[in-house]
């Protein structure tokens, strides 16, 4: 195999195994200690994501499913942000189940967990890895 063919093969494998980052909004679009919803089109299938901004905490940004599995509605970004047992959580606005922002785990039902995404600021832009 030639070096050119080997590099092409490595690039293809790398692209298949890597996730891509998508800009979803700007810092000015976020509401402190609250959530906003965003659309991720770089995942399959595309997904609605709830982004939470907690300034002053070690991890200021969290991103998890916007879809509430208990009510079957896209409402998690509208939930109430708080703290339970030392962990930042969001309470679903419909049936009030609590989900840890760090890992999406439901505190009332250990069998339920929301997907989470890596999220970070790049300057004043908010980017999510999908």
Short mmCIF file of C-alpha atoms in Angstrom, two decimals:
data_model
loop_
_atom_site.label_atom_id
_atom_site.label_comp_id
_atom_site.label_asym_id
_atom_site.label_seq_id
_atom_site.Cartn_x
_atom_site.Cartn_y
_atom_site.Cartn_z
CA UNK A 1 0.00 0.00 0.00
CA UNK A 2 1.36 3.41 -0.90
CA UNK A 3 1.68 6.22 1.64
CA UNK A 4 -1.04 8.20 -0.18
CA UNK A 5 -3.47 5.28 -0.08
CA UNK A 6 -2.68 4.66 3.60
CA UNK A 7 -3.33 8.32 4.50
CA UNK A 8 -6.64 8.31 2.59
CA UNK A 9 -7.70 5.17 4.48
CA UNK A 10 -6.71 6.70 7.83
CA UNK A 11 -8.63 9.92 7.05
CA UNK A 12 -11.76 7.90 6.23
CA UNK A 13 -11.56 5.89 9.46
CA UNK A 14 -10.92 9.06 11.46
CA UNK A 15 -13.95 10.81 9.92
CA UNK A 16 -16.20 7.82 10.62
CA UNK A 17 -15.13 7.54 14.28
CA UNK A 18 -15.05 11.22 15.16
CA UNK A 19 -17.84 13.47 16.26
CA UNK A 20 -18.20 16.97 14.94
CA UNK A 21 -18.80 20.21 16.77
CA UNK A 22 -21.71 22.47 15.89
CA UNK A 23 -22.24 26.10 16.88
CA UNK A 24 -25.71 26.35 18.40
CA UNK A 25 -25.94 29.90 19.78
CA UNK A 26 -24.06 32.78 21.37
CA UNK A 27 -23.45 33.42 25.06
CA UNK A 28 -25.87 36.37 24.85
CA UNK A 29 -28.65 33.90 23.92
CA UNK A 30 -28.30 32.02 27.21
CA UNK A 31 -30.21 32.80 30.40
CA UNK A 32 -28.24 32.44 33.65
CA UNK A 33 -29.39 29.51 35.82
CA UNK A 34 -31.95 28.54 33.22
CA UNK A 35 -32.25 26.54 30.02
CA UNK A 36 -32.64 27.20 26.32
CA UNK A 37 -33.42 24.73 23.54
CA UNK A 38 -31.27 24.21 20.48
CA UNK A 39 -31.36 22.00 17.40
CA UNK A 40 -28.49 19.62 16.63
CA UNK A 41 -28.41 18.63 13.00
CA UNK A 42 -24.98 16.99 13.08
CA UNK A 43 -26.31 13.88 14.88
CA UNK A 44 -28.40 11.08 13.43
CA UNK A 45 -31.27 11.48 13.89
CA UNK A 46 -31.19 15.26 14.53
CA UNK A 47 -32.02 16.13 18.13
CA UNK A 48 -33.40 18.87 20.32
CA UNK A 49 -30.99 19.73 23.13
CA UNK A 50 -31.51 21.65 26.36
CA UNK A 51 -28.56 23.88 27.25
CA UNK A 52 -28.12 25.12 30.81
CA UNK A 53 -25.83 27.96 31.85
CA UNK A 54 -24.68 28.07 35.48
CA UNK A 55 -22.10 30.88 35.73
CA UNK A 56 -19.70 30.66 38.64
CA UNK A 57 -19.87 26.86 38.89
CA UNK A 58 -16.93 24.64 37.98
CA UNK A 59 -18.76 23.46 34.88
CA UNK A 60 -20.80 26.40 33.58
CA UNK A 61 -22.45 24.70 30.59
CA UNK A 62 -24.50 21.51 30.37
CA UNK A 63 -26.31 19.99 27.40
CA UNK A 64 -28.83 17.15 27.57
CA UNK A 65 -31.92 15.86 25.81
CA UNK A 66 -34.74 18.37 25.58
CA UNK A 67 -37.17 15.44 25.38
CA UNK A 68 -38.84 14.40 28.66
CA UNK A 69 -39.36 10.61 28.53
CA UNK A 70 -42.11 10.71 31.18
CA UNK A 71 -44.41 13.22 29.46
CA UNK A 72 -43.15 12.49 25.91
CA UNK A 73 -42.79 16.23 25.33
CA UNK A 74 -39.81 18.44 24.44
CA UNK A 75 -39.78 20.57 27.61
CA UNK A 76 -36.59 19.95 29.62
CA UNK A 77 -35.11 23.37 28.77
CA UNK A 78 -38.13 24.93 30.48
CA UNK A 79 -37.51 23.04 33.71
CA UNK A 80 -36.51 24.49 37.06
CA UNK A 81 -32.76 24.42 37.76
CA UNK A 82 -31.66 23.60 41.28
CA UNK A 83 -29.37 21.51 43.43
CA UNK A 84 -30.10 18.11 44.98
CA UNK A 85 -27.54 16.23 47.08
CA UNK A 86 -24.83 18.62 45.90
CA UNK A 87 -25.47 18.07 42.20
CA UNK A 88 -27.00 20.59 39.76
CA UNK A 89 -30.31 19.27 38.44
CA UNK A 90 -33.26 20.28 36.32
CA UNK A 91 -36.82 19.38 37.32
CA UNK A 92 -39.07 18.56 34.39
CA UNK A 93 -41.81 21.19 34.18
CA UNK A 94 -44.52 18.56 33.68
CA UNK A 95 -44.19 15.71 36.20
CA UNK A 96 -41.22 17.19 38.13
CA UNK A 97 -38.71 14.33 37.81
CA UNK A 98 -35.18 15.55 38.50
CA UNK A 99 -32.34 14.96 36.05
CA UNK A 100 -28.69 15.55 36.96
CA UNK A 101 -27.21 18.04 34.53
CA UNK A 102 -23.82 16.34 34.58
CA UNK A 103 -24.90 12.91 33.34
CA UNK A 104 -28.67 13.10 32.63
CA UNK A 105 -29.55 10.52 35.29
CA UNK A 106 -33.12 10.69 36.61
CA UNK A 107 -33.02 10.78 40.42
CA UNK A 108 -36.48 9.25 40.84
CA UNK A 109 -35.99 6.35 38.40
CA UNK A 110 -32.52 4.81 38.03
CA UNK A 111 -33.57 3.15 34.75
CA UNK A 112 -34.08 6.53 33.02
CA UNK A 113 -31.22 8.66 31.79
CA UNK A 114 -31.19 11.54 29.29
CA UNK A 115 -28.45 11.75 26.67
CA UNK A 116 -25.78 14.35 27.31
CA UNK A 117 -23.39 16.16 25.00
CA UNK A 118 -20.08 17.89 25.44
CA UNK A 119 -20.68 21.63 25.33
CA UNK A 120 -18.29 24.54 25.64
CA UNK A 121 -17.72 28.18 24.96
CA UNK A 122 -15.44 29.09 22.07
CA UNK A 123 -15.12 32.79 22.65
CA UNK A 124 -18.71 34.03 22.95
CA UNK A 125 -20.09 31.13 20.91
CA UNK A 126 -21.67 27.97 22.34
CA UNK A 127 -20.55 24.75 20.62
CA UNK A 128 -21.84 21.20 21.12
CA UNK A 129 -20.14 17.98 20.08
CA UNK A 130 -22.52 15.58 18.39
#
